[in-house]
Coordinates of C-alpha atoms in Angstrom, one line a residue:
Q109 CA -38.2 49.5 -12.3
A110 CA -39.1 50.2 -15.9
L111 CA -40.5 46.7 -16.3
K112 CA -42.9 47.1 -13.4
N113 CA -44.7 50.0 -15.2
I114 CA -44.3 48.8 -18.7
F115 CA -48.0 48.1 -19.2
E116 CA -49.1 51.4 -17.7
P117 CA -50.8 53.8 -20.1
F118 CA -48.6 56.6 -21.4
N119 CA -45.5 54.9 -20.3
N120 CA -42.8 55.4 -22.9
E121 CA -39.8 55.0 -20.8
G122 CA -37.0 53.6 -22.9
A123 CA -38.9 53.9 -26.2
K124 CA -37.6 57.1 -27.6
P125 CA -34.0 56.0 -28.5
F126 CA -35.6 53.3 -30.7
Y127 CA -38.9 54.6 -32.0
G128 CA -38.8 58.3 -31.7
N129 CA -41.9 59.9 -30.1
S130 CA -43.9 57.1 -28.6
S131 CA -47.5 57.6 -27.2
G132 CA -46.8 54.9 -24.6
M133 CA -50.0 53.3 -25.3
G134 CA -49.1 50.2 -27.5
L135 CA -48.3 47.8 -24.6
A136 CA -51.2 49.1 -22.5
I137 CA -53.6 48.3 -25.3
T138 CA -52.0 44.9 -25.8
H139 CA -52.2 44.1 -22.1
K140 CA -55.9 45.1 -22.1
L141 CA -56.7 42.9 -25.1
V142 CA -55.0 39.9 -23.6
E143 CA -56.8 40.4 -20.3
T144 CA -60.1 40.6 -22.2
L145 CA -59.4 37.2 -23.7
Q146 CA -58.7 35.9 -20.1
G147 CA -55.0 35.5 -20.9
K148 CA -51.8 36.7 -19.5
I149 CA -48.8 38.6 -20.9
T150 CA -45.3 38.8 -19.3
I151 CA -42.1 40.6 -20.3
S152 CA -38.6 39.8 -19.1
S153 CA -35.4 41.6 -20.2
T154 CA -31.7 41.2 -19.8
P155 CA -29.5 44.3 -20.6
H156 CA -27.5 44.0 -23.8
K157 CA -28.9 40.5 -24.4
G158 CA -32.6 40.8 -25.3
T159 CA -36.2 40.9 -24.2
K160 CA -38.7 38.1 -24.1
V161 CA -42.5 38.6 -24.4
Q162 CA -44.8 35.8 -23.6
V163 CA -48.6 35.7 -24.2
F164 CA -50.7 32.9 -22.6
L165 CA -54.2 32.4 -23.9
P166 CA -56.7 29.8 -22.7
F167 CA -57.5 26.9 -25.0
V168 CA -61.2 26.7 -26.0
A169 CA -62.2 23.5 -27.7
P170 CA -64.0 24.0 -31.0
V171 CA -67.7 23.3 -31.0
S172 CA -69.1 21.3 -33.9
D173 CA -71.7 23.2 -36.0
W174 CA -73.5 19.9 -36.5
V175 CA -75.7 18.4 -33.7
A176 CA -77.4 15.1 -34.2
E177 CA -81.2 15.5 -34.3
D178 CA -81.9 13.1 -31.5
T179 CA -79.4 14.8 -29.2
A180 CA -80.3 18.4 -30.0
A181 CA -81.3 20.5 -27.0
P182 CA -84.9 21.6 -26.8
L183 CA -85.6 25.2 -27.8
A184 CA -85.5 27.5 -24.8
P185 CA -88.9 29.0 -23.9
A186 CA -89.5 32.5 -25.3
T187 CA -88.6 35.3 -22.9
H188 CA -90.3 38.6 -22.5
E189 CA -87.3 40.6 -21.2
K190 CA -87.5 44.4 -21.6
P191 CA -84.9 45.6 -24.1
T192 CA -81.8 47.0 -22.6
A193 CA -81.7 50.8 -22.4
K194 CA -79.7 52.5 -25.2
K195 CA -76.2 53.5 -24.4
P196 CA -75.2 57.1 -24.3
L197 CA -73.4 58.2 -27.5
V198 CA -69.8 59.4 -26.9
L199 CA -67.7 61.0 -29.7
L200 CA -63.9 60.6 -29.3
V201 CA -61.7 63.0 -31.3
E202 CA -57.9 62.2 -31.1
D203 CA -55.2 62.1 -33.7
S204 CA -53.1 59.5 -31.9
E205 CA -54.4 56.1 -33.0
D206 CA -52.9 54.4 -29.9
V207 CA -54.7 56.9 -27.5
L208 CA -57.9 56.7 -29.6
T209 CA -57.9 52.9 -29.4
Y210 CA -57.2 52.9 -25.7
L211 CA -60.1 55.3 -25.0
K212 CA -62.5 53.3 -27.2
T213 CA -61.5 50.0 -25.6
E214 CA -62.0 51.3 -22.1
L215 CA -65.4 53.2 -22.8
E216 CA -67.2 51.0 -25.4
K217 CA -68.6 48.6 -22.8
K218 CA -70.7 51.4 -21.3
Y219 CA -71.1 53.8 -24.2
E220 CA -71.8 53.8 -27.9
I221 CA -68.6 55.2 -29.4
L222 CA -67.9 57.4 -32.5
T223 CA -64.3 58.2 -33.4
E224 CA -62.6 60.8 -35.5
T225 CA -58.9 61.7 -35.9
N226 CA -59.1 65.5 -36.5
G227 CA -61.1 68.4 -35.3
L228 CA -62.8 69.2 -38.6
N229 CA -64.2 65.7 -39.0
G230 CA -65.1 65.7 -35.3
L231 CA -67.2 68.8 -35.8
K232 CA -69.0 67.3 -38.9
T233 CA -69.8 64.2 -36.9
A234 CA -70.9 66.2 -33.8
L235 CA -73.3 68.2 -36.0
K236 CA -74.6 65.1 -37.9
K237 CA -74.9 62.7 -34.9
V238 CA -75.4 65.1 -32.0
P239 CA -73.6 62.9 -29.4
D240 CA -74.3 62.9 -25.7
L241 CA -70.7 63.9 -24.9
V242 CA -67.5 64.7 -26.7
I243 CA -63.9 63.9 -25.6
S244 CA -61.3 65.7 -27.6
D245 CA -57.5 66.1 -27.7
V246 CA -56.4 69.7 -27.9
M247 CA -53.5 69.4 -30.4
M248 CA -54.8 68.0 -33.7
P249 CA -54.6 68.7 -37.4
K250 CA -57.1 70.7 -39.5
M251 CA -58.8 72.0 -36.4
D252 CA -57.6 71.9 -32.8
G253 CA -59.7 70.9 -29.8
I254 CA -60.1 74.5 -28.6
S255 CA -61.6 75.6 -31.9
L256 CA -63.8 72.3 -32.0
C257 CA -65.1 73.0 -28.5
E258 CA -65.8 76.6 -29.3
K259 CA -67.8 75.7 -32.5
I260 CA -69.7 73.0 -30.7
K261 CA -70.7 75.3 -27.8
N262 CA -71.7 78.2 -30.2
N263 CA -73.9 76.1 -32.5
E264 CA -77.7 75.7 -31.7
Q265 CA -77.7 72.1 -32.7
T266 CA -74.8 71.1 -30.4
S267 CA -74.5 73.8 -27.7
H268 CA -75.9 71.5 -24.9
I269 CA -73.2 68.8 -25.4
P270 CA -70.7 68.4 -22.6
V271 CA -67.1 68.5 -23.8
I272 CA -64.0 67.1 -22.2
L273 CA -60.6 68.4 -23.5
L274 CA -57.4 66.3 -23.2
T275 CA -54.1 68.0 -23.5
A276 CA -50.4 67.5 -23.0
K277 CA -50.2 71.2 -22.1
T278 CA -50.1 71.7 -18.4
S279 CA -49.9 75.5 -18.0
E280 CA -52.7 77.3 -16.2
E281 CA -53.0 79.7 -19.2
S282 CA -53.8 76.8 -21.6
Q283 CA -56.4 75.4 -19.1
V284 CA -58.1 78.8 -18.8
E285 CA -58.2 79.1 -22.6
G286 CA -60.0 75.8 -22.8
L287 CA -62.5 76.6 -20.1
H288 CA -63.3 79.9 -21.7
T289 CA -64.4 78.1 -24.8
G290 CA -67.0 76.4 -22.7
A291 CA -65.3 73.1 -22.0
D292 CA -66.8 71.2 -19.1
M293 CA -63.7 69.5 -18.1
Y294 CA -60.0 70.0 -18.9
I295 CA -57.8 67.1 -18.2
S296 CA -53.9 66.9 -18.6
K297 CA -52.1 63.9 -20.2
P298 CA -51.2 61.4 -19.0
F299 CA -54.6 60.9 -17.3
N300 CA -56.0 58.3 -15.0
M301 CA -58.6 56.3 -16.9
E302 CA -60.7 55.6 -13.8
V303 CA -60.8 59.4 -13.1
L304 CA -61.8 60.1 -16.7
K305 CA -64.6 57.5 -16.5
A306 CA -66.0 59.0 -13.3
Q307 CA -66.0 62.4 -14.9
V308 CA -67.8 61.2 -18.1
Q309 CA -70.4 59.4 -15.9
S310 CA -70.9 62.6 -13.7
L311 CA -71.4 64.9 -16.7
L312 CA -73.9 62.4 -18.3
E313 CA -75.7 61.9 -15.0
N314 CA -76.0 65.7 -14.6
R315 CA -77.4 66.0 -18.1
K316 CA -79.9 63.3 -17.4
R317 CA -81.1 65.0 -14.2
L318 CA -81.6 68.2 -16.1
Q319 CA -83.6 66.3 -18.8
T320 CA -85.8 64.7 -16.1
R321 CA -86.4 68.1 -14.5
S322 CA -87.2 69.7 -17.9
A323 CA -89.6 67.0 -18.8
K324 CA -91.7 67.7 -15.7
T325 CA -91.9 71.5 -16.4
P326 CA -95.6 72.2 -17.3
Y327 CA -94.9 75.2 -19.4
I328 CA -92.4 74.6 -22.1
S329 CA -91.7 78.3 -22.5
D330 CA -90.1 78.3 -19.0
L331 CA -87.3 76.2 -20.4
S332 CA -86.3 78.9 -22.9
K333 CA -85.2 81.2 -20.0
G334 CA -82.2 79.1 -18.9
E335 CA -78.6 80.1 -18.8
N336 CA -77.5 78.5 -22.2
R337 CA -78.2 81.3 -24.8
Q338 CA -78.0 78.9 -27.7
D339 CA -80.4 76.4 -26.2
N340 CA -82.8 79.2 -25.4
A341 CA -82.7 80.3 -29.0
F342 CA -83.2 76.9 -30.3
L343 CA -86.2 76.2 -28.1
Q344 CA -87.8 79.5 -29.0
K345 CA -87.3 78.6 -32.7
A346 CA -88.8 75.2 -32.3
M347 CA -91.8 76.5 -30.3
K348 CA -92.5 79.2 -33.0
A349 CA -92.4 76.5 -35.7
V350 CA -95.0 74.5 -33.7
Q351 CA -97.2 77.5 -32.9
Q352 CA -97.4 78.4 -36.6
H353 CA -99.0 75.0 -37.3
L354 CA -101.1 74.5 -34.1
D355 CA -104.3 73.8 -36.0
N356 CA -102.7 71.3 -38.4
P357 CA -103.6 67.7 -37.2
D358 CA -100.9 66.4 -39.4
L359 CA -98.1 68.2 -37.7
N360 CA -95.5 65.5 -36.9
P361 CA -91.8 65.1 -36.2
D362 CA -90.9 64.9 -39.9
L363 CA -92.7 68.2 -40.8
L364 CA -91.2 70.0 -37.7
A365 CA -87.7 68.8 -38.7
E366 CA -88.4 70.1 -42.2
K367 CA -89.5 73.5 -40.9
L368 CA -86.3 73.7 -38.7
H369 CA -84.0 72.5 -41.6
L370 CA -82.8 69.5 -39.6
S371 CA -82.7 65.8 -40.0
R372 CA -85.3 64.0 -37.8
R373 CA -82.3 62.5 -35.9
Q374 CA -80.8 65.9 -35.2
L375 CA -84.1 67.4 -34.0
Y376 CA -84.9 64.4 -31.8
R377 CA -81.5 64.3 -30.1
K378 CA -81.4 68.0 -29.5
L379 CA -85.0 68.3 -28.1
E380 CA -84.5 65.3 -25.9
A381 CA -81.3 66.7 -24.5
I382 CA -82.7 70.2 -23.6
S383 CA -86.4 69.5 -23.0
G384 CA -86.5 65.8 -21.9
S385 CA -89.1 65.2 -24.6
T386 CA -89.4 63.3 -27.8
V387 CA -90.3 65.5 -30.8
Q388 CA -94.0 64.3 -30.6
D389 CA -94.2 65.0 -26.9
F390 CA -92.6 68.5 -27.5
I391 CA -95.3 69.2 -30.0
I392 CA -98.0 68.2 -27.5
R393 CA -96.4 70.3 -24.7
V394 CA -96.5 73.4 -26.9
R395 CA -100.1 72.7 -27.7
M396 CA -101.0 72.2 -24.1
E397 CA -99.4 75.5 -23.0
K398 CA -101.4 77.3 -25.8
A399 CA -104.5 75.5 -24.5
S400 CA -104.0 76.7 -21.0
E401 CA -103.6 80.3 -22.4
M402 CA -106.8 80.0 -24.4
L403 CA -108.8 78.6 -21.5
L404 CA -107.9 81.6 -19.3
N405 CA -107.9 84.4 -21.9
T406 CA -110.8 83.5 -24.2
D407 CA -114.4 82.6 -24.1
L408 CA -113.9 79.6 -26.4
N409 CA -115.3 76.3 -25.3
V410 CA -113.3 73.1 -25.0
S411 CA -114.5 71.8 -28.4
Q412 CA -113.5 75.1 -30.1
I413 CA -110.1 75.1 -28.4
A414 CA -109.5 71.5 -29.4
D415 CA -110.3 72.3 -33.0
K416 CA -107.9 75.3 -33.1
L417 CA -105.1 73.0 -31.6
G418 CA -105.5 70.3 -34.3
F419 CA -107.5 67.8 -32.3
S420 CA -110.2 66.0 -34.3
E421 CA -112.0 65.1 -31.1
A422 CA -112.6 67.1 -28.0
S423 CA -112.5 64.0 -25.8
N424 CA -108.9 63.3 -27.1
F425 CA -107.9 66.9 -26.3
S426 CA -109.5 66.7 -22.8
R427 CA -107.6 63.4 -22.0
T428 CA -104.3 64.9 -23.2
F429 CA -104.8 68.1 -21.3
T430 CA -105.8 66.2 -18.1
K431 CA -102.6 64.1 -18.3
H432 CA -100.4 67.2 -18.8
F433 CA -101.9 69.5 -16.1
G434 CA -103.5 66.9 -13.7
Q435 CA -107.0 68.3 -14.1
S436 CA -109.6 68.6 -16.9
P437 CA -109.9 71.7 -19.0
S438 CA -113.0 72.8 -17.3
K439 CA -111.6 72.4 -13.8
F440 CA -108.4 74.1 -14.9
R441 CA -110.4 77.1 -16.2
K442 CA -112.4 77.3 -13.0
A443 CA -109.5 77.0 -10.7
H444 CA -107.3 79.6 -12.5
S445 CA -109.9 82.2 -13.4
S446 CA -109.9 85.3 -11.3

């Protein structure tokens, strides 16, 4: 019976007498790697006599680096395929190398993976890279997963990031503790990888839907009234920084990042996650909201408003406004004036 399940993840039956505390992941990872190479691995064992492990890999004939000039294949015509969409960035924080390798191997085909082996380094990487999702073990050195989750959720830069906690603790009390820190999922080990993949996909899709909805919101200030207190505070801070430089035609992502004391990457990933906008689009959205306010509450003409909002040409301002609100500044003023 033990041999039937020997390649299952977290299966450590029979391992403890020989190796102490086994994660039960070594053979599962080996099996996965052999399968990836289109091979086969088998194990047979006779009590008190020995165990035989066989690995079968397909033979692939070597290809010569040299091709005769007259037999060389013609160059393939240039293609104009669209670049593939970027993969979501997932941070794995796990002190067991076997479990970390297993998670990475299973998830890296669909996601870009970052790995750390303790909570302290996990927090540093989360702040620096601003991943789309974090999967963390609970029991870890330097900083446990509960503390890591709490710090991620209480930081303006990372508060939006979904967090999945993995733990060997199965008590309801420990699960409640994890969920109280803001964890989006709490999964007990041993876990089913297909279930974990489905949960990762679900969390990322929910975040994507929120981004799409946020990107279509005409007034950026409406986004700062959501349920996430940290996200609201960040949006208000970013909006204020833009509003202080509305008439500066040179206001750009680098300058805004500097004003917010963030790297350009940190600012881009945070704003994209909570507003559905690039940094440049965010600046435009703040300007367009101010433009609508000025059209309705002042007697300034379109050219004057364009100048106060950093547009060198009124025509460029009008095109941008029309694209954002679906009607020209003059029609907007007429339609919304009392």
